[in-house]
Coordinates of C-alpha atoms in Angstrom, one line a residue:
M25 CA 70.1 39.2 86.9
E26 CA 69.3 36.9 89.8
P27 CA 66.7 34.3 88.2
A28 CA 66.3 31.4 90.4
A29 CA 68.4 28.2 89.2
P30 CA 66.4 25.3 87.8
E31 CA 65.7 22.5 90.4
S32 CA 68.3 20.3 88.8
S33 CA 71.0 22.5 89.0
R34 CA 70.5 23.3 92.6
L35 CA 72.7 22.1 95.6
D36 CA 70.7 19.6 97.6
P37 CA 71.6 20.2 101.1
S38 CA 68.7 18.1 102.8
D39 CA 71.2 15.3 103.7
L40 CA 73.6 17.9 105.4
G41 CA 71.9 17.7 108.8
H42 CA 71.5 13.8 108.6
V43 CA 75.3 13.5 108.1
V44 CA 76.4 15.8 110.8
E45 CA 73.7 14.3 113.5
T46 CA 75.0 10.7 112.2
T47 CA 79.0 11.7 112.5
L48 CA 78.2 13.0 116.0
A49 CA 76.4 10.0 117.1
E50 CA 79.4 7.9 116.1
A51 CA 81.8 9.8 117.7
T52 CA 79.8 9.9 120.9
R53 CA 79.5 5.8 120.5
R54 CA 82.7 5.4 120.4
G55 CA 83.4 7.2 123.5
A56 CA 84.4 10.8 122.7
S57 CA 83.7 13.3 125.4
G58 CA 83.0 15.8 123.0
A59 CA 82.9 16.2 119.5
E60 CA 82.2 18.6 116.3
A61 CA 81.1 18.2 112.5
A62 CA 81.1 20.7 109.9
A63 CA 79.5 19.4 106.6
A64 CA 79.5 21.5 103.4
L65 CA 78.3 21.5 99.7
S66 CA 79.2 23.8 97.2
Q67 CA 78.9 24.4 93.6
G68 CA 80.0 27.2 91.1
L69 CA 80.6 28.0 87.4
S70 CA 83.9 29.8 86.3
V71 CA 84.1 31.1 82.8
N72 CA 87.5 32.2 81.3
V73 CA 87.8 34.0 77.7
R74 CA 91.0 35.3 76.1
M75 CA 91.7 37.6 73.2
G76 CA 87.9 37.3 72.3
E77 CA 87.6 33.6 72.6
L78 CA 86.2 31.2 75.0
E79 CA 89.5 29.8 77.0
T80 CA 87.9 27.5 79.9
V81 CA 84.9 26.4 81.4
E82 CA 84.9 25.1 84.8
H83 CA 81.9 23.5 86.8
T84 CA 82.8 22.4 90.3
R85 CA 80.4 20.5 92.8
D86 CA 82.1 19.7 96.1
R87 CA 81.3 18.5 99.3
S88 CA 83.2 17.8 102.5
L89 CA 82.9 16.4 106.2
I90 CA 85.2 17.3 108.7
I91 CA 84.7 15.7 112.3
T92 CA 87.0 16.6 115.4
V93 CA 86.9 14.5 118.5
Y94 CA 87.9 15.1 122.2
F95 CA 88.9 12.3 124.6
E96 CA 88.9 14.5 127.4
Q97 CA 92.0 16.4 126.9
R98 CA 93.1 14.6 123.5
T99 CA 91.9 15.5 120.2
G100 CA 92.0 14.1 116.7
S101 CA 90.3 15.3 113.2
A102 CA 89.7 13.7 110.1
S103 CA 87.9 14.4 106.9
T104 CA 86.1 13.3 104.0
S105 CA 83.9 14.0 100.7
D106 CA 82.2 10.8 100.9
Y107 CA 78.8 11.0 102.8
S108 CA 77.9 7.1 102.7
P109 CA 77.4 5.6 106.2
A110 CA 80.6 3.4 105.8
S111 CA 83.0 6.4 105.0
V112 CA 81.5 8.7 108.1
K113 CA 82.3 5.7 110.5
D114 CA 85.6 5.2 108.9
T115 CA 86.3 8.7 109.0
V116 CA 85.1 9.1 112.7
Q117 CA 87.2 6.1 113.4
A118 CA 90.4 7.8 111.7
A119 CA 89.4 11.0 114.2
C120 CA 89.6 8.8 117.2
R121 CA 92.6 6.9 116.6
I122 CA 94.5 10.1 115.6
A123 CA 93.4 11.4 119.2
E124 CA 94.9 8.2 120.8
Y125 CA 98.3 9.3 119.7
T126 CA 98.2 13.0 120.5
E127 CA 99.4 14.9 123.9
A128 CA 97.0 15.7 126.3
D129 CA 96.4 19.4 126.4
P130 CA 94.1 21.1 129.0
C131 CA 93.2 23.6 126.5
N132 CA 91.2 21.7 124.2
G133 CA 88.0 21.2 124.0
L134 CA 84.4 22.6 122.6
A135 CA 83.7 26.1 123.5
D136 CA 82.0 27.0 126.6
P137 CA 78.3 26.6 126.1
D138 CA 77.5 30.3 127.4
R139 CA 79.4 31.5 124.7
L140 CA 77.2 29.7 121.7
A141 CA 75.3 31.7 119.5
M142 CA 71.7 31.4 120.0
D143 CA 70.4 33.9 117.9
F144 CA 70.6 33.8 113.8
P145 CA 69.7 36.9 112.2
N146 CA 69.5 36.8 108.4
L147 CA 72.4 38.5 106.9
D148 CA 71.3 38.2 103.1
L149 CA 74.3 36.2 102.3
F150 CA 72.4 33.8 99.7
H151 CA 71.7 35.2 96.3
P152 CA 72.0 32.3 93.8
W153 CA 72.5 33.5 90.0
N154 CA 73.0 30.7 87.6
P155 CA 74.0 32.2 84.7
S156 CA 74.1 30.3 81.6
V157 CA 77.7 29.5 80.0
D158 CA 76.7 31.5 77.1
D159 CA 75.6 34.5 79.4
A160 CA 78.9 34.3 81.3
R161 CA 81.1 34.1 78.2
D162 CA 79.3 37.3 76.7
M163 CA 80.0 39.0 80.1
A164 CA 83.2 38.2 80.0
L165 CA 84.2 38.9 76.1
E166 CA 82.4 42.3 76.6
C167 CA 84.6 43.2 79.4
E168 CA 87.7 42.1 77.9
Q169 CA 86.9 43.9 74.5
T170 CA 86.1 47.1 76.6
A171 CA 89.6 46.9 77.9
I172 CA 91.2 46.2 74.7
D173 CA 89.3 49.0 72.7
H174 CA 90.3 51.6 75.4
D175 CA 93.4 52.5 74.2
R176 CA 95.7 51.2 71.2
R177 CA 98.5 50.5 73.5
I178 CA 96.5 47.4 75.0
E179 CA 98.1 44.6 72.7
N180 CA 97.3 41.6 74.8
S181 CA 94.9 40.2 77.5
E182 CA 95.7 37.8 80.1
G183 CA 91.7 37.4 80.3
A184 CA 88.5 38.5 81.6
S185 CA 86.4 35.5 84.0
V186 CA 83.2 35.2 85.4
S187 CA 82.3 33.3 88.3
S188 CA 79.2 32.2 90.5
H189 CA 79.6 30.3 93.5
E190 CA 77.4 29.2 96.1
G191 CA 77.4 27.0 99.2
H192 CA 75.6 25.5 102.5
E193 CA 77.4 24.3 105.5
V194 CA 76.0 22.7 108.5
Y195 CA 78.2 22.8 111.8
A196 CA 77.0 21.2 115.1
T197 CA 78.5 20.0 118.3
T198 CA 77.7 17.8 120.9
G199 CA 77.5 20.6 123.4
G200 CA 74.2 21.5 121.9
F201 CA 75.0 24.1 119.2
W202 CA 73.5 23.8 115.6
G203 CA 74.1 26.4 112.8
E204 CA 73.5 26.7 109.3
I205 CA 75.0 28.8 106.6
R206 CA 73.7 29.8 102.8
K207 CA 76.2 32.0 101.0
T208 CA 77.0 33.1 97.5
R209 CA 79.8 34.9 95.9
H210 CA 80.0 36.4 92.5
G211 CA 82.6 37.9 90.5
L212 CA 83.9 39.6 87.3
S213 CA 87.4 40.3 86.4
C214 CA 89.7 41.4 83.8
S215 CA 93.4 41.7 83.4
V216 CA 95.2 43.5 80.2
I217 CA 98.7 44.0 79.2
G218 CA 99.8 47.2 77.3
R219 CA 103.2 48.1 75.4
D220 CA 105.2 51.2 74.5
D221 CA 108.5 52.2 73.4
S222 CA 109.5 51.6 77.4
G223 CA 108.5 48.0 77.6
M224 CA 105.0 46.1 78.6
Q225 CA 102.9 46.8 81.7
R226 CA 99.9 44.8 83.1
D227 CA 97.3 45.5 85.5
Y228 CA 93.9 44.5 86.4
W229 CA 90.6 44.9 88.1
F230 CA 87.9 42.9 89.7
S231 CA 84.6 43.4 90.9
S232 CA 82.7 40.8 93.8
S233 CA 79.5 40.6 95.6
R234 CA 77.0 38.5 97.2
Q235 CA 74.4 39.8 94.8
A236 CA 75.0 39.5 90.9
A237 CA 72.8 42.5 90.4
Q238 CA 75.7 44.6 92.4
L239 CA 78.5 43.5 90.3
D240 CA 80.1 46.6 88.2
K241 CA 78.9 46.1 84.6
P242 CA 81.3 44.3 82.3
D243 CA 82.3 47.4 80.5
V244 CA 83.1 49.4 83.9
V245 CA 85.4 46.4 85.1
G246 CA 87.0 46.5 82.0
L247 CA 87.6 50.3 81.6
E248 CA 89.0 50.3 84.7
A249 CA 91.5 47.4 83.9
A250 CA 92.6 49.2 80.8
R251 CA 92.9 52.5 82.7
R252 CA 95.1 51.1 85.2
T253 CA 97.3 49.2 82.9
V254 CA 98.0 52.3 80.4
R255 CA 98.9 54.6 83.4
R256 CA 101.7 52.2 84.5
L257 CA 103.4 52.6 80.7
D258 CA 106.8 54.4 80.7
A259 CA 107.5 53.5 84.7
R260 CA 110.7 54.9 85.9
K261 CA 113.1 53.8 88.7
I262 CA 113.7 56.5 91.3
D263 CA 116.7 57.1 93.7
T264 CA 116.5 55.9 97.5
C265 CA 114.5 58.1 100.1
K266 CA 112.6 58.7 102.4
V267 CA 109.2 60.1 101.9
P268 CA 105.4 59.9 102.8
V269 CA 103.8 56.6 101.1
I270 CA 100.2 56.3 100.0
F271 CA 98.9 52.9 100.0
E272 CA 96.0 52.6 97.6
A273 CA 93.0 51.3 99.0
P274 CA 93.1 48.1 97.2
V275 CA 96.5 47.2 98.7
A276 CA 96.4 49.3 102.0
S277 CA 94.1 46.3 103.3
S278 CA 97.4 44.3 103.5
L279 CA 98.8 46.6 106.4
I280 CA 95.6 46.0 108.4
S281 CA 96.2 42.3 107.5
H282 CA 99.5 42.2 108.9
F283 CA 98.0 44.1 112.3
V284 CA 95.4 41.4 112.3
G285 CA 98.0 38.4 112.2
A286 CA 100.1 40.5 114.8
I287 CA 97.1 40.3 117.5
S288 CA 95.7 36.6 116.6
G289 CA 95.8 33.9 119.1
G290 CA 97.9 31.8 117.5
A291 CA 100.9 34.2 117.1
L292 CA 100.2 35.6 120.5
Y293 CA 100.5 32.3 122.6
R294 CA 103.2 31.2 120.3
K295 CA 105.4 34.7 121.4
A296 CA 105.6 35.0 117.5
S297 CA 104.2 38.3 117.2
F298 CA 105.5 42.2 117.4
L299 CA 102.6 43.3 119.2
L300 CA 102.7 41.3 122.3
D301 CA 101.2 42.2 125.4
Q302 CA 99.9 45.5 124.0
V303 CA 96.2 45.7 125.0
G304 CA 95.7 48.9 126.5
Q305 CA 98.7 50.4 124.7
R306 CA 98.8 52.8 121.9
V307 CA 99.5 51.4 118.5
F308 CA 98.2 53.9 116.2
P309 CA 97.3 57.6 116.2
D310 CA 94.5 58.6 118.4
F311 CA 92.1 59.2 115.3
V312 CA 92.3 55.5 114.3
Q313 CA 89.2 53.3 115.0
I314 CA 89.2 49.6 114.2
Y315 CA 86.0 47.5 114.6
E316 CA 84.3 44.4 113.4
Q317 CA 81.0 44.6 111.9
P318 CA 79.8 40.7 111.5
L319 CA 76.3 41.4 111.2
L320 CA 76.6 43.6 108.3
K321 CA 74.0 42.5 105.7
C322 CA 75.1 41.0 102.4
A323 CA 79.0 41.8 103.5
M324 CA 81.8 39.2 102.3
G325 CA 83.0 39.0 106.3
S326 CA 79.3 38.7 107.9
A327 CA 78.6 35.7 110.2
A328 CA 76.3 35.3 112.9
Y329 CA 78.5 32.6 114.7
D330 CA 82.4 32.0 114.3
S331 CA 84.0 28.4 113.4
E332 CA 83.2 27.1 117.2
G333 CA 79.6 28.3 117.0
V334 CA 80.5 31.4 119.3
T335 CA 78.4 34.4 119.0
T336 CA 79.7 37.2 116.9
S337 CA 79.2 40.8 117.7
A338 CA 80.1 44.1 116.6
D339 CA 83.0 45.2 119.0
N340 CA 85.8 47.8 119.0
V341 CA 89.4 46.4 118.5
V342 CA 91.2 49.5 118.5
T343 CA 89.7 52.7 119.8
N344 CA 91.5 56.0 119.8
G345 CA 94.4 54.6 118.7
V346 CA 94.5 52.2 121.7
L347 CA 94.2 48.3 121.2
Q348 CA 91.1 47.1 123.1
R349 CA 91.4 43.1 122.5
Y350 CA 92.9 40.6 120.7
L351 CA 91.5 38.0 118.2
L352 CA 90.7 34.8 120.1
G353 CA 89.2 31.4 119.2
S354 CA 88.7 28.9 122.5
Y355 CA 92.0 27.2 122.4
S356 CA 93.8 30.5 121.9
A357 CA 92.2 31.8 124.6
R358 CA 92.5 29.2 127.0
R359 CA 96.2 29.3 126.3
L360 CA 96.5 33.0 127.2
G361 CA 94.4 32.8 130.2
L362 CA 91.6 34.9 128.3
E363 CA 88.1 34.7 126.7
T364 CA 87.4 33.9 123.3
T365 CA 86.5 37.0 121.2
G366 CA 84.5 34.8 118.4
N367 CA 87.2 34.9 116.2
A368 CA 88.0 31.2 115.6
G369 CA 88.2 31.1 111.8
G370 CA 89.2 34.8 111.4
I371 CA 87.7 38.4 111.4
H372 CA 84.4 39.5 110.4
N373 CA 84.2 43.1 108.6
L374 CA 87.2 44.5 110.2
T375 CA 86.9 48.0 109.6
A376 CA 89.3 50.7 109.4
E377 CA 87.1 53.9 110.0
S378 CA 87.9 56.3 107.3
G379 CA 88.2 60.0 107.2
D380 CA 86.7 62.6 105.2
Q381 CA 89.6 62.8 102.5
D382 CA 89.5 60.9 99.1
L383 CA 92.7 59.5 97.4
A384 CA 92.6 62.7 95.5
N385 CA 93.1 64.9 98.4
L386 CA 95.7 62.6 100.0
I387 CA 97.6 63.0 97.1
G388 CA 97.2 67.0 96.7
G389 CA 98.6 67.2 100.1
L390 CA 101.8 65.9 99.5
E391 CA 104.6 67.7 98.3
K392 CA 106.9 64.5 97.6
G393 CA 105.9 60.8 97.9
L394 CA 105.2 57.6 96.7
L395 CA 101.4 56.3 95.7
V396 CA 101.7 52.5 95.9
T397 CA 99.2 50.5 93.9
E398 CA 100.8 47.0 93.7
L399 CA 102.9 45.1 96.4
I400 CA 105.0 42.2 95.5
G401 CA 106.4 39.3 97.5
F402 CA 106.0 39.1 101.4
G403 CA 108.9 40.2 103.2
V404 CA 107.1 40.7 106.7
N405 CA 108.7 39.5 109.7
M406 CA 105.9 39.1 112.3
V407 CA 108.1 38.4 115.1
T408 CA 109.9 41.8 115.1
G409 CA 107.4 43.9 112.9
D410 CA 110.3 44.6 109.9
Y411 CA 108.6 45.3 106.5
S412 CA 110.1 45.1 103.3
R413 CA 108.1 44.6 100.1
G414 CA 108.7 45.2 96.6
A415 CA 106.2 48.0 95.3
A416 CA 105.0 49.6 91.7
G417 CA 102.8 52.7 91.7
F418 CA 103.5 56.5 91.1
W419 CA 105.8 59.6 92.3
I420 CA 103.8 62.4 93.7
E421 CA 105.5 66.2 93.7
N422 CA 103.7 69.2 94.4
G423 CA 100.1 67.4 94.9
Q424 CA 100.2 65.7 91.5
I425 CA 101.0 62.5 90.0
Q426 CA 104.2 62.9 88.0
Y427 CA 105.1 59.4 86.5
P428 CA 104.7 55.9 87.0
V429 CA 107.6 53.9 89.2
E430 CA 108.8 50.5 89.4
E431 CA 111.2 48.2 90.7
V432 CA 111.1 49.8 94.0
T433 CA 111.2 48.4 97.8
V434 CA 109.0 50.2 100.6
A435 CA 110.7 49.4 103.7
G436 CA 109.9 49.9 107.4
N437 CA 108.9 48.4 110.8
L438 CA 105.2 47.8 111.3
K439 CA 105.2 49.5 114.7
E440 CA 106.7 52.5 113.2
I441 CA 104.2 52.2 110.3
F442 CA 101.2 52.3 112.4
S443 CA 102.2 54.7 114.7
G444 CA 103.0 56.8 111.5
L445 CA 99.6 56.4 110.1
C446 CA 98.4 60.2 109.1
A447 CA 95.2 59.6 107.1
I448 CA 92.6 56.6 106.2
G449 CA 90.6 57.8 102.9
K450 CA 87.3 57.5 102.4
D451 CA 87.6 55.4 99.0
V452 CA 86.7 52.3 101.1
D453 CA 87.3 49.1 99.0
T454 CA 84.2 46.8 100.6
R455 CA 85.3 43.6 98.1
R456 CA 87.1 42.0 101.2
N457 CA 86.7 40.8 104.8
I458 CA 89.1 43.9 105.6
R459 CA 86.9 47.1 104.7
C460 CA 89.6 50.0 104.2
G461 CA 90.4 53.3 102.2
S462 CA 93.8 54.2 101.2
I463 CA 96.1 55.0 104.0
L464 CA 98.8 57.5 104.0
I465 CA 101.9 56.9 106.0
D466 CA 104.5 59.8 107.1
G467 CA 108.1 58.6 106.2
L468 CA 109.2 55.2 104.7
T469 CA 112.1 54.1 103.3
V470 CA 111.8 53.9 99.4
A471 CA 114.6 52.1 97.9
G472 CA 115.3 52.2 94.0
D473 CA 118.5 52.9 92.4

């Protein structure tokens, strides 16, 4: 399932290093005290079908160059998709001109040299696939048809899609860092619509991996999309109540993402976070362990260095419920008087350690409660922690799912939600950069009729 692509279709990254070298040399020639440049090439194929017909075929081939220059404490950035010598010079000149008009900031500058990555382990991120359009179409058609055939109530489709993308990036600085990354990402998805006397419902499923061979089979994805759609039919509204709420694994990661946002440098130095000054304080119950695993092989968030070239390492973020550190790049760390944590550009396989219960066990332990399988909107105030989002899912009584629920709002405060976390299931979703199982929260307001 992973044949080598013909040479004519492969990316040609040979000029990336030369482009970066030329860019940095031009910045130095123009008097910059420091500079960083990132040149990237990417290509991909996306094939979409709907109701048994080929709908769209999209080939992409993109390139970019981003240059940031420093004139002591002033900085400017510019970008281009043209690698010609004239365009590179113009782009560097544009960045230098921008720097002339920016305010001096003592926190500006390249990452400290002693924090730069020196070792570059093979993280197994590059697995080119190169399916033909016909092969991708056939996979998508099988996926969609499996979903439609599953139940007569599946009467329409939003389509199925097969995608394959690969990229190559070179990042370097005048401070001596040089790094190259090659990675791939492949995907298969399906979304269908069901109808009964109560109306229509839709749901979807997808599989994503660095390796095409590790994708779920088309019939597996289609069947899960259909199953999730059919189970939502005949949904009801419920009265407003305060009950335990289970966030199914695919949506539970959104709770962790709010936590990530609250402990990220930008929110902290702007004092726009509900978790200010919380390092060393208990944020979750004592069984909660959250950590980064940047060097996992073949994982979605793996990287040997962050977007500034700072080395990454496996490290605890929450230990026994206590916040151990923030997530900082060099600039935000300087603003806060701290050290970078290697998180410029984001997190790396942030993992909420799971317990020994699967989703069925979590459901079985509730006398009454709500299982949330979809969240709608973004009613989250990151300054106060107030949380209110539309939701759909299933009502639970006596440890069993009773019926589907729609048009409800789940509300609370994130500080209380985090402290009220009762369990993290072992049904870990590894398709994203946040790796988390289903989460049980003890007591949220569910607003219905």
